[in-house]
Tab-separated table of C-alpha atoms in Angstrom:
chain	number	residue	atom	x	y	z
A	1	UNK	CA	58.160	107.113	84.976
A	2	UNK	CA	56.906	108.931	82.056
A	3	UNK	CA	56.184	112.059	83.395
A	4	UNK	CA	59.516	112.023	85.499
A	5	UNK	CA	61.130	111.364	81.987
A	6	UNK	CA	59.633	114.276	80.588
A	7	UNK	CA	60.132	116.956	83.164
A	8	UNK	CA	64.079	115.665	83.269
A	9	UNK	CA	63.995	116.998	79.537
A	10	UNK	CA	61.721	120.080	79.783
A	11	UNK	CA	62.667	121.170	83.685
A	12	UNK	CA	65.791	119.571	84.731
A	13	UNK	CA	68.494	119.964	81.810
A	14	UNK	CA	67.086	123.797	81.603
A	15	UNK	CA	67.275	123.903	85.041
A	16	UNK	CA	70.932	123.019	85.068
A	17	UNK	CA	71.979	124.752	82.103
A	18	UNK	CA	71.672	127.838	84.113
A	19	UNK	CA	72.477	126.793	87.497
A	20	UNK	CA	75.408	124.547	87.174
A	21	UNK	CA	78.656	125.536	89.482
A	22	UNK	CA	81.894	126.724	88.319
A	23	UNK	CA	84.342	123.819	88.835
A	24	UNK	CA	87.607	123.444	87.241
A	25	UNK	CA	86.904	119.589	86.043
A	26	UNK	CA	84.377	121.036	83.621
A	27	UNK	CA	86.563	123.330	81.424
A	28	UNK	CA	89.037	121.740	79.127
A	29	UNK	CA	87.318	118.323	79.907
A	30	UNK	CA	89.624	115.030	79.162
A	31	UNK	CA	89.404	111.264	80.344
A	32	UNK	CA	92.343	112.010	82.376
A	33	UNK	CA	90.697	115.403	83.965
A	34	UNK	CA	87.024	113.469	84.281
A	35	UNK	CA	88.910	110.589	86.034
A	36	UNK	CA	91.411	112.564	88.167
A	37	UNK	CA	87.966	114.253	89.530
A	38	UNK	CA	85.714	112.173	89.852
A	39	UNK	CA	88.233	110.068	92.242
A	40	UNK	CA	88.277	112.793	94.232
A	41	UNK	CA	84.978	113.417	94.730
A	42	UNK	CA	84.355	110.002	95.970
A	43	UNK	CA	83.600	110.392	99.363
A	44	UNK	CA	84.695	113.917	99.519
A	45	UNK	CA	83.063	117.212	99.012
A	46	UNK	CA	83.190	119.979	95.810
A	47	UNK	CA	84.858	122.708	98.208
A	48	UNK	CA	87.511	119.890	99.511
A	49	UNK	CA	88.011	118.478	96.625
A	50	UNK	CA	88.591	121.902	94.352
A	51	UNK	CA	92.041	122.980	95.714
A	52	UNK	CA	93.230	118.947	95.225
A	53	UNK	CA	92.561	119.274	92.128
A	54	UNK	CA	93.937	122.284	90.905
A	55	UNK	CA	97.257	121.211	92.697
A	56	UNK	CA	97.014	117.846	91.582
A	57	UNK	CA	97.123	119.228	88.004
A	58	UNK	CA	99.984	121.311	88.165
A	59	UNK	CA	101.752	118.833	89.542
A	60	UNK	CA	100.467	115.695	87.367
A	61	UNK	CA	99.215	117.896	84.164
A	62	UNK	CA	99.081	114.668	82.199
A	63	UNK	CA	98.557	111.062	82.227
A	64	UNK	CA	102.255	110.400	81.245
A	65	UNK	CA	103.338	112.276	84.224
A	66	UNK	CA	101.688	110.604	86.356
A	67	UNK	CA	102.340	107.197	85.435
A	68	UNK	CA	106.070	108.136	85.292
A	69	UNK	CA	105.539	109.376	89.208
A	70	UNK	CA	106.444	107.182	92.117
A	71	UNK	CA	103.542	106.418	94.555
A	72	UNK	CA	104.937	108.617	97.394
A	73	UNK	CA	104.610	111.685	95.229
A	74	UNK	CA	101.199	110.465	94.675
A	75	UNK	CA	100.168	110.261	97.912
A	76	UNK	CA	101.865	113.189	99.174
A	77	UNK	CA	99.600	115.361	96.753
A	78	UNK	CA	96.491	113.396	98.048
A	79	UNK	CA	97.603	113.586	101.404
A	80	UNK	CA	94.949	114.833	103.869
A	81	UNK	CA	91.907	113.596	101.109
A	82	UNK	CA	91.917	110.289	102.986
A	83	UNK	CA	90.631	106.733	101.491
A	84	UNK	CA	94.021	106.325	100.091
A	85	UNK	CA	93.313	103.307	97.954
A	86	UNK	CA	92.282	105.681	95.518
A	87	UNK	CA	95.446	107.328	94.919
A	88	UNK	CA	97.382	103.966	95.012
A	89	UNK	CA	94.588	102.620	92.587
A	90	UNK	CA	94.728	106.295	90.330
A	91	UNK	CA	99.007	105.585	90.048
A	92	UNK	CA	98.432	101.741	89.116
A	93	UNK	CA	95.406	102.519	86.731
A	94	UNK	CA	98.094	105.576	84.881
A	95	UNK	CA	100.981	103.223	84.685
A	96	UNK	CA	98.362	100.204	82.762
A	97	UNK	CA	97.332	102.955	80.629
A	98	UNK	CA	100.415	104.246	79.392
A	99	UNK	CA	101.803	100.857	78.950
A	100	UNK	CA	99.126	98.923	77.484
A	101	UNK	CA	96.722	101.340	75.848
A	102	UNK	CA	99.274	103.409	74.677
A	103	UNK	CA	98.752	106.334	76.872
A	104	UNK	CA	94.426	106.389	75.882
A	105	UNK	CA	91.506	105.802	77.861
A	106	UNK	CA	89.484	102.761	77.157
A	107	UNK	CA	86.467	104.422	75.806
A	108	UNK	CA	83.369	101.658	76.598
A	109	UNK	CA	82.309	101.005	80.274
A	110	UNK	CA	84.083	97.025	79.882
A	111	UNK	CA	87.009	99.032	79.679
A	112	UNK	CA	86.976	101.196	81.876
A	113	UNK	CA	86.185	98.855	84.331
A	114	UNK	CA	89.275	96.126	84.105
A	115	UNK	CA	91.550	99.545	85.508
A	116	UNK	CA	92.083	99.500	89.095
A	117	UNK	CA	89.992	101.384	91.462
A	118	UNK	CA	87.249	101.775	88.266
A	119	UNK	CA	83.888	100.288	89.409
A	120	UNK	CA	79.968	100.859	87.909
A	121	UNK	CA	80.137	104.230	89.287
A	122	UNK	CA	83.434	105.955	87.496
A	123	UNK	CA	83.407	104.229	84.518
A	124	UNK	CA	79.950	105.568	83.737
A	125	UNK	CA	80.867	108.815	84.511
A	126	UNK	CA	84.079	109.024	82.392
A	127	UNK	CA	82.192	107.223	80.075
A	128	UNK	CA	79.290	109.479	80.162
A	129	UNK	CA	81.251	113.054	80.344
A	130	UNK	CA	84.371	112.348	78.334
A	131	UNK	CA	82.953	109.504	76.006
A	132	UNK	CA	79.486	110.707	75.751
A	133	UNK	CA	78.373	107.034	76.344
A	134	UNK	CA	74.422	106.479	76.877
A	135	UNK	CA	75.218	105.400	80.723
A	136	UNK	CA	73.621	106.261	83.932
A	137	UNK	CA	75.461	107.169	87.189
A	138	UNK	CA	74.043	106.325	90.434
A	139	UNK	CA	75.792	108.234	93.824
A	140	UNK	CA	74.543	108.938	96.482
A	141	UNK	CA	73.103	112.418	95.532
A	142	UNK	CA	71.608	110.778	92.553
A	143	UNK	CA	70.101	107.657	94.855
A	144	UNK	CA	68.458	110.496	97.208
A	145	UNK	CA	67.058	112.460	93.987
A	146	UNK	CA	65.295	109.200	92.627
A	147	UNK	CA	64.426	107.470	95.984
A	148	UNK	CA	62.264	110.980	96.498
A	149	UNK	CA	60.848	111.742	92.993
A	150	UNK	CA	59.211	107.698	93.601
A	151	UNK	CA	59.007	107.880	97.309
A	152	UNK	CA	61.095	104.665	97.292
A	153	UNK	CA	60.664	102.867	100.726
A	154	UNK	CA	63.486	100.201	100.654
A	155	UNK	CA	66.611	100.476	102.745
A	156	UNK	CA	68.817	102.764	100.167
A	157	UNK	CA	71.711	100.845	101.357
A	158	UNK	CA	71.010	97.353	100.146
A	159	UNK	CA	72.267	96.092	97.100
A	160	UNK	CA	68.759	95.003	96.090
A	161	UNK	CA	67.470	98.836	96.543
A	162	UNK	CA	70.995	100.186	94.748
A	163	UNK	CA	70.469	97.801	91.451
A	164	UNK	CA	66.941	98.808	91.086
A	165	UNK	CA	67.683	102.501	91.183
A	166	UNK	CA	70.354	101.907	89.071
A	167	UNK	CA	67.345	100.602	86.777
A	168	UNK	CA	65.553	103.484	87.189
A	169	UNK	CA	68.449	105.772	86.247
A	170	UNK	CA	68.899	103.813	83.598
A	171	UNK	CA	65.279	104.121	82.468
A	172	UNK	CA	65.214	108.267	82.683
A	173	UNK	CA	68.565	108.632	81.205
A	174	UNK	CA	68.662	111.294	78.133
A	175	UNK	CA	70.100	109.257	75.258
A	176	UNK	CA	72.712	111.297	73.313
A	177	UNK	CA	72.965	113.718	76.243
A	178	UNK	CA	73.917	111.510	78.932
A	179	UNK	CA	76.391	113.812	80.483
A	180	UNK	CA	74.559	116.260	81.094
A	181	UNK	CA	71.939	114.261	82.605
A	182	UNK	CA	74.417	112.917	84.875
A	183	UNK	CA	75.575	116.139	86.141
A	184	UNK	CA	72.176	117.816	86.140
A	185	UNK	CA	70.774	114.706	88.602
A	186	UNK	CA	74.168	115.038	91.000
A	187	UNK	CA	73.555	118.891	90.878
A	188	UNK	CA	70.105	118.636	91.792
A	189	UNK	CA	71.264	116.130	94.914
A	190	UNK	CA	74.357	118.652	95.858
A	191	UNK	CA	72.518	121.922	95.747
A	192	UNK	CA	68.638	121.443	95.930
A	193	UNK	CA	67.278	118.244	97.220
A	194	UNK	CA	69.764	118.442	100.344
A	195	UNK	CA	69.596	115.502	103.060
A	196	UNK	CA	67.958	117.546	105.453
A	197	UNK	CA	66.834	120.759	104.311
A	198	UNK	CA	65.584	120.007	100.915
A	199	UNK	CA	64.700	122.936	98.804
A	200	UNK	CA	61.331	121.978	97.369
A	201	UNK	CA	60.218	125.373	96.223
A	202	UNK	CA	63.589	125.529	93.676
A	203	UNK	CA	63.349	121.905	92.321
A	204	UNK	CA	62.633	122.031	88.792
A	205	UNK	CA	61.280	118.317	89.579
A	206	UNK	CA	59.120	118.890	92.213
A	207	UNK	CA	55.938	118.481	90.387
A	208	UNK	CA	56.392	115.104	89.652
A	209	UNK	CA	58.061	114.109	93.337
A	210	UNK	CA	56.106	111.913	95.548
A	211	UNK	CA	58.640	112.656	97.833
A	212	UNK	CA	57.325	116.044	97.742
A	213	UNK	CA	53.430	115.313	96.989
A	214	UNK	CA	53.853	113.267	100.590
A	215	UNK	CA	54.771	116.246	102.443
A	216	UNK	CA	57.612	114.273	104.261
A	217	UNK	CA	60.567	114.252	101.608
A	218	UNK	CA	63.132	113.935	104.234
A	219	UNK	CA	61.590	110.187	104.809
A	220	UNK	CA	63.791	109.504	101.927
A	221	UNK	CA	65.811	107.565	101.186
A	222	UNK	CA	65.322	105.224	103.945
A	223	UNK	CA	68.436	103.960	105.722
A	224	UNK	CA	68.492	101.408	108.382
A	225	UNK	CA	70.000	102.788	111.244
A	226	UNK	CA	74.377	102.707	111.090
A	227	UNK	CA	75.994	99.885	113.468
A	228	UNK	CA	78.362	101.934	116.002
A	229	UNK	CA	81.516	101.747	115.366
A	230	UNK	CA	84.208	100.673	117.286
A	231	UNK	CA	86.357	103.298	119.684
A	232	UNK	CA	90.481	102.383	119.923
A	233	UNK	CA	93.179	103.537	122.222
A	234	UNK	CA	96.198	103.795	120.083
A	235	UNK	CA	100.066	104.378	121.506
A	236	UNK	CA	102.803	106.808	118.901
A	237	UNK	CA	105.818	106.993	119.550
A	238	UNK	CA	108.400	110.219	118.679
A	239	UNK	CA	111.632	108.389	118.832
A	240	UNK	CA	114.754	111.012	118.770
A	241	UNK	CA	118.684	110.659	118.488
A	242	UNK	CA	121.399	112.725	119.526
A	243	UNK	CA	120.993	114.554	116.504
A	244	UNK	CA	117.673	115.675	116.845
A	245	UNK	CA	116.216	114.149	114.174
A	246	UNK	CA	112.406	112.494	114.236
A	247	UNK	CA	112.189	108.052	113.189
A	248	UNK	CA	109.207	107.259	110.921
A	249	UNK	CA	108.163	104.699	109.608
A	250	UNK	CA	106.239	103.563	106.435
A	251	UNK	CA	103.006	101.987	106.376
A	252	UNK	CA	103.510	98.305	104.335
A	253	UNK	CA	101.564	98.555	101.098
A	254	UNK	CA	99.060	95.666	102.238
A	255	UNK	CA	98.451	97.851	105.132
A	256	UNK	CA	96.179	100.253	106.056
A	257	UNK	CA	96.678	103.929	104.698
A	258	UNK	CA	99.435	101.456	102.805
A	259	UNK	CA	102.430	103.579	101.736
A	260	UNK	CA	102.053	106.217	103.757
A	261	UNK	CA	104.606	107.198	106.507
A	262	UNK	CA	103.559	107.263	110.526
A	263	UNK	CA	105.103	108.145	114.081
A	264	UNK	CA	105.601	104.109	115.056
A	265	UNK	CA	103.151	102.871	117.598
A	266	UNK	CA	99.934	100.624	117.458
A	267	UNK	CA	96.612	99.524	119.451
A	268	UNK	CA	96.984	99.412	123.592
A	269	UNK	CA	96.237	95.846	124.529
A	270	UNK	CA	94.343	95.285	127.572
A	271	UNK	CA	95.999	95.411	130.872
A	272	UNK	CA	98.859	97.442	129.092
A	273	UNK	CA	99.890	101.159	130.021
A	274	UNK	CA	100.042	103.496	126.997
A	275	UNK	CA	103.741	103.777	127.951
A	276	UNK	CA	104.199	99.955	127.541
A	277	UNK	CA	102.175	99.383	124.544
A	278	UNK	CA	104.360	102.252	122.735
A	279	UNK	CA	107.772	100.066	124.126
A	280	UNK	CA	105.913	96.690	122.820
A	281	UNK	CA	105.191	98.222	119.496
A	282	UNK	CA	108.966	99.861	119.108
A	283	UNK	CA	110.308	96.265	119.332
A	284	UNK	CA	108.021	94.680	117.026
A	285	UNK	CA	108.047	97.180	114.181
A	286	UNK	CA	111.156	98.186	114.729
A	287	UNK	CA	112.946	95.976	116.538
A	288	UNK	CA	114.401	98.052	119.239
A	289	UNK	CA	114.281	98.739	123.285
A	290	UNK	CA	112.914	102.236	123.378
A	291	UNK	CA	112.018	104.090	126.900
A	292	UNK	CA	109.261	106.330	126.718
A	293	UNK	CA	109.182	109.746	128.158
A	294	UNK	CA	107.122	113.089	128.055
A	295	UNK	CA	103.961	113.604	127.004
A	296	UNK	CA	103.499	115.081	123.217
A	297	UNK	CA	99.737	114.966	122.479
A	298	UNK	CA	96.663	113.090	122.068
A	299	UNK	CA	95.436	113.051	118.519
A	300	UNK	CA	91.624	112.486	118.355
A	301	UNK	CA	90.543	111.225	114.951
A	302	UNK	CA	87.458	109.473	113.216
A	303	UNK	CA	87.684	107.098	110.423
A	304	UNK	CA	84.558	105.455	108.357
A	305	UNK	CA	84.723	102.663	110.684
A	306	UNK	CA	86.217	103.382	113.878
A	307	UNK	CA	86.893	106.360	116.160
A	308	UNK	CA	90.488	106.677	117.825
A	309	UNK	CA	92.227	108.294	120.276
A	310	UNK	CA	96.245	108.456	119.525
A	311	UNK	CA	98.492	108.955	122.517
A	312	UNK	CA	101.697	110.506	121.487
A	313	UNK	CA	104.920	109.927	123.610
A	314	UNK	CA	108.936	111.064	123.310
A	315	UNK	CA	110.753	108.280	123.301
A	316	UNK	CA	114.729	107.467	122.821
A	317	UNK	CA	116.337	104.046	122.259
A	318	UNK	CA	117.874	102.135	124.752
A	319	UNK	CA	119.506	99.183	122.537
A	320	UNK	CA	119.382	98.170	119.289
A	321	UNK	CA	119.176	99.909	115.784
A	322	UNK	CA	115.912	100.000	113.535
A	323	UNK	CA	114.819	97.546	111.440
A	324	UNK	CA	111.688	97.468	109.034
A	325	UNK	CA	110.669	94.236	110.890
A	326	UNK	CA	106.489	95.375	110.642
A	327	UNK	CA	106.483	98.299	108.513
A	328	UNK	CA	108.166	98.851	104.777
A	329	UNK	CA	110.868	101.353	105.217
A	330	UNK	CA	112.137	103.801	107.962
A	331	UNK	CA	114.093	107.212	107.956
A	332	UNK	CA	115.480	109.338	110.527
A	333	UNK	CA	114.629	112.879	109.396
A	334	UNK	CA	114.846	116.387	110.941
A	335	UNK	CA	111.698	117.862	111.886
A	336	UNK	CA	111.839	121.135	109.216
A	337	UNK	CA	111.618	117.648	107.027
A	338	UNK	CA	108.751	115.851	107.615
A	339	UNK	CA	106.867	117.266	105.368
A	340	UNK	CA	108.290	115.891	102.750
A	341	UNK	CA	106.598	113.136	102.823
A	342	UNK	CA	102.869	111.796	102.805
A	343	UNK	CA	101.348	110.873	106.044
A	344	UNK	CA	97.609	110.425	107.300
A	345	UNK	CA	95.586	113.315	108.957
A	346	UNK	CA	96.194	111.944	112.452
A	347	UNK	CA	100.113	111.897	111.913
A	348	UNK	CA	100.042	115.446	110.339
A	349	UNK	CA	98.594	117.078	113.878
A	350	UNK	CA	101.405	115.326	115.705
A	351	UNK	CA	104.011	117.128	113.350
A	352	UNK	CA	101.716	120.518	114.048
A	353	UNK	CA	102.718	119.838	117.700
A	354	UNK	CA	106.250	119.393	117.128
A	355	UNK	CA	106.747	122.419	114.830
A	356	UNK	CA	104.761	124.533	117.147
A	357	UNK	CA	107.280	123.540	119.696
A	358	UNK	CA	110.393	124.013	118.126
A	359	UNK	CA	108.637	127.060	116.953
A	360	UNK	CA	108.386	128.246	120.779
């Protein structure tokens, strides 16, 4: 540990001083700008998240703006980042800061924490970066760097495995400089010691890496093999009037991709056609007696934790008038409209179909 604690001072903040990326999160650093980012960048990647950000800013250049935002204009500017909860937990966290901190960050990690969608991870790093607080992140760049440099053989998944290399960032953290510690271990993960091409012959680390020393760093971390996840068959419906106009519906907050509006429709049942699990779904989200009728387009789409394929439909009601009996709110709209408002990635290729056929 000492030696790994001395060539992270002498090798790795050197290292990084000179080879750190341009990103827009690190000039004019703030709380709100180290928050706003590192949200992002949960679960998504630097060249995805970059252009969120930059329009995320424009639009919500301060904390007051967006706590005084409604969630749909949230989540139509995070709209097509996915994992949603984080922009419904982002709007919440805004609004308890203006109103009970009076518009500041908490600045210790007990703070930080009590805001929604805050956990060990952010909280050190806003801590860390905008607070310069002596604390130690651990993602999963950082959990590949350590669970080489000590050849770590326990499943990197666990929580056991997790806690103790969050005791061994801990340990080889740079006190008074834990910032750029932080960064310099995540850039090291994101550029250098890649998952499967790691570049040994760069790494200002490699010297003290058993990983390396072994001759099989990609061994690490260990993961114990990913259950399969489940495949679904999903019915959508594009229910039309006289007018021409397009019904969608809203996603209820407890939901799913909560908040967010959808082409109405849900999971085929077994023994049901596509066509009659689209009419079932009509009449319970909706409440009315739709007839399905020409093909649109299958939308293939993969979530963390199941695959599905989303059968899209015309359809036009027979009898009754729309309800929100299973969903939050509805709205007949024209399709130049849609966009207006924030739907998931699947949804979005269904309105690509429909503009490219008006369009034609």
């Amino acid at each position: 540990m000492k030696k790994v604690k001395q060539a992270i001072a002498d090798e790795l903040l050197p290292w990084f001083s000179q080879n750190k990326r341009s990103m827009p999160w690190r000039s004019n650093r703030t709380p709100y700008r180290v928050w706003i980012s590192e949200l992002m960048l949960q679960q998504t990647r630097v060249d995805q998240a970059t252009p969120y950000f930059q329009r995320f800013m424009k639009r919500f250049p301060s904390l007051k703006s967006l706590a005084a935002a409604s969630q749909e204009e949230v989540l139509k500017q995070w709209e097509g980042l996915g994992y949603y909860s984080r922009a419904r937990n982002l709007h919440k966290a805004a609004q308890i800061v203006a109103a009970e901190h009076k518009g500041r960050f908490p600045d210790t990690a007990e703070g930080l924490i009590q805001l929604p969608g805050i956990g060990n991870y952010t909280a050190a790093a806003i801590g860390s970066l905008a607070f310069n607080l002596d604390l130690a992140v651990l993602d999963g760049n950082v959990i590949r760097v350590l669970a080489r440099l000590f050849a770590y053989t326990r499943d990197s998944r666990s929580s056991t495995a997790k806690a103790e290399l969050q005791r061994y960032a801990d340990d080889l953290l740079v006190k008074g400089d834990a910032g750029n510690f932080n960064e310099a271990m995540m850039e090291l993960g994101a550029t250098v010691c890649l998952p499967r091409n790691p570049q040994c012959a760069q790494c200002p680390l490699s010297r003290v890496c058993l990983g390396h020393e072994s001759g099989r760093p990609t061994d690490y971390p260990v993961k114990a093999p990913k259950k399969k996840v489940p495949h679904i068959v999903v019915g959508a419906a594009v229910v039309t009037n006289a007018k021409g106009q397009v019904l969608v519906a809203q996603r209820r907050a407890e939901d799913m991709l909560g908040g967010l509006w959808e082409f109405p429709g849900g999971k085929q049942e077994p023994g049901e056609t596509i066509q009659q699990c689209i009419e079932r779904e009509l009449k319970e989200e909706l409440g009315i007696h739709a007839k399905t009728g020409s093909f649109l387009v299958t939308v293939k789409h993969a979530y963390s934790h199941f695959t599905m394929d989303m059968h899209t439909y015309f359809a036009t009601i027979e009898s009754g008038r729309p309800r929100p009996l299973h969903c939050q709110d509805f709205r007949w709209m024209a399709i130049p409209e849609l966009r207006m408002l924030p739907y998931s990635k699947a949804d979005l290729k269904i309105i690509e179909e429909l503009e490219t056929r008006c369009e034609s």
